[in-house]
PDB file of C-alpha atoms in Angstrom:
ATOM      1  CA  MET P1073    -121.288  78.914 -34.459  1.00  0.00           C
ATOM      2  CA  LYS P1074    -119.857  75.793 -32.844  1.00  0.00           C
ATOM      3  CA  ALA P1075    -117.886  77.897 -30.365  1.00  0.00           C
ATOM      4  CA  ILE P1076    -120.988  79.915 -29.456  1.00  0.00           C
ATOM      5  CA  ARG P1077    -122.993  76.717 -28.898  1.00  0.00           C
ATOM      6  CA  GLN P1078    -120.257  75.406 -26.624  1.00  0.00           C
ATOM      7  CA  LEU P1079    -120.287  78.633 -24.623  1.00  0.00           C
ATOM      8  CA  ILE P1080    -124.067  78.531 -24.244  1.00  0.00           C
ATOM      9  CA  ARG P1081    -123.910  74.954 -22.945  1.00  0.00           C
ATOM     10  CA  ASN P1082    -121.236  75.808 -20.388  1.00  0.00           C
ATOM     11  CA  PRO P1083    -122.883  76.416 -16.961  1.00  0.00           C
ATOM     12  CA  PHE P1084    -120.074  78.775 -15.910  1.00  0.00           C
ATOM     13  CA  THR P1085    -120.747  80.991 -18.942  1.00  0.00           C
ATOM     14  CA  ARG P1086    -124.469  81.056 -18.197  1.00  0.00           C
ATOM     15  CA  GLY P1087    -123.771  82.021 -14.588  1.00  0.00           C
ATOM     16  CA  ALA P1088    -121.371  84.770 -15.624  1.00  0.00           C
ATOM     17  CA  PHE P1089    -123.879  86.124 -18.146  1.00  0.00           C
ATOM     18  CA  PHE P1090    -126.628  86.107 -15.504  1.00  0.00           C
ATOM     19  CA  SER P1091    -124.340  87.955 -13.065  1.00  0.00           C
ATOM     20  CA  LEU P1092    -123.527  90.595 -15.678  1.00  0.00           C
ATOM     21  CA  CYS P1093    -127.237  91.059 -16.396  1.00  0.00           C
ATOM     22  CA  VAL P1094    -127.973  91.574 -12.685  1.00  0.00           C
ATOM     23  CA  ILE P1095    -125.136  94.100 -12.344  1.00  0.00           C
ATOM     24  CA  ALA P1096    -126.349  95.978 -15.434  1.00  0.00           C
ATOM     25  CA  PHE P1097    -129.932  95.997 -14.115  1.00  0.00           C
ATOM     26  CA  VAL P1098    -128.860  97.398 -10.751  1.00  0.00           C
ATOM     27  CA  GLY P1099    -126.642  99.993 -12.431  1.00  0.00           C
ATOM     28  CA  ILE P1100    -129.365 101.177 -14.785  1.00  0.00           C
ATOM     29  CA  PHE P1101    -132.215 101.204 -12.268  1.00  0.00           C
ATOM     30  CA  SER P1102    -130.278 102.258  -9.153  1.00  0.00           C
ATOM     31  CA  PRO P1103    -132.062 105.637  -8.893  1.00  0.00           C
ATOM     32  CA  LEU P1104    -135.328 103.724  -8.551  1.00  0.00           C
ATOM     33  CA  LEU P1105    -133.936 101.240  -6.015  1.00  0.00           C
ATOM     34  CA  THR P1106    -132.864 103.793  -3.397  1.00  0.00           C
ATOM     35  CA  PRO P1107    -134.653 106.935  -2.227  1.00  0.00           C
ATOM     36  CA  TYR P1108    -131.438 108.731  -1.217  1.00  0.00           C
ATOM     37  CA  SER P1109    -129.356 111.053  -3.336  1.00  0.00           C
ATOM     38  CA  PRO P1110    -125.626 110.233  -3.450  1.00  0.00           C
ATOM     39  CA  ILE P1111    -124.669 113.924  -3.295  1.00  0.00           C
ATOM     40  CA  ASP P1112    -126.936 115.229  -0.519  1.00  0.00           C
ATOM     41  CA  ALA P1113    -124.870 116.390   2.437  1.00  0.00           C
ATOM     42  CA  LYS P1114    -125.891 116.890   6.063  1.00  0.00           C
ATOM     43  CA  PRO P1115    -123.226 118.963   7.821  1.00  0.00           C
ATOM     44  CA  GLU P1116    -124.685 118.086  11.226  1.00  0.00           C
ATOM     45  CA  ASP P1117    -123.973 114.381  10.552  1.00  0.00           C
ATOM     46  CA  ARG P1118    -120.297 114.804   9.640  1.00  0.00           C
ATOM     47  CA  LEU P1119    -117.727 112.212  10.715  1.00  0.00           C
ATOM     48  CA  LEU P1120    -120.192 109.940  12.504  1.00  0.00           C
ATOM     49  CA  PRO P1121    -118.981 106.433  13.349  1.00  0.00           C
ATOM     50  CA  PRO P1122    -120.753 103.393  11.899  1.00  0.00           C
ATOM     51  CA  GLY P1123    -124.204 102.876  13.365  1.00  0.00           C
ATOM     52  CA  HIS P1124    -127.751 101.815  12.563  1.00  0.00           C
ATOM     53  CA  LEU P1125    -128.425 104.896  10.393  1.00  0.00           C
ATOM     54  CA  HIS P1126    -125.060 104.977   8.618  1.00  0.00           C
ATOM     55  CA  TYR P1127    -123.671 101.441   8.316  1.00  0.00           C
ATOM     56  CA  PHE P1128    -120.208 102.671   7.274  1.00  0.00           C
ATOM     57  CA  GLY P1129    -120.268 106.042   9.030  1.00  0.00           C
ATOM     58  CA  THR P1130    -120.164 109.446   7.316  1.00  0.00           C
ATOM     59  CA  ASP P1131    -117.434 111.538   5.727  1.00  0.00           C
ATOM     60  CA  GLU P1132    -116.353 115.134   6.398  1.00  0.00           C
ATOM     61  CA  LEU P1133    -119.350 116.479   4.459  1.00  0.00           C
ATOM     62  CA  GLY P1134    -121.927 114.328   6.254  1.00  0.00           C
ATOM     63  CA  ARG P1135    -122.466 111.992   3.313  1.00  0.00           C
ATOM     64  CA  ASP P1136    -123.166 108.322   3.837  1.00  0.00           C
TER      65      ASP P1136
END
């Protein structure tokens, strides 16, 4: 119990735990956070360079 109390008092541990909670929240609720499907393809948008619609461009299937 003493070791657990020391971990709880450590600000680095609290920050790491908070970060893990945020990552878990985003991972669990990601379908609700974005309206786009990760597997929808648009063949007409294939191999586009980065721009305002596709920040990192598109791949050979037209996916973001």
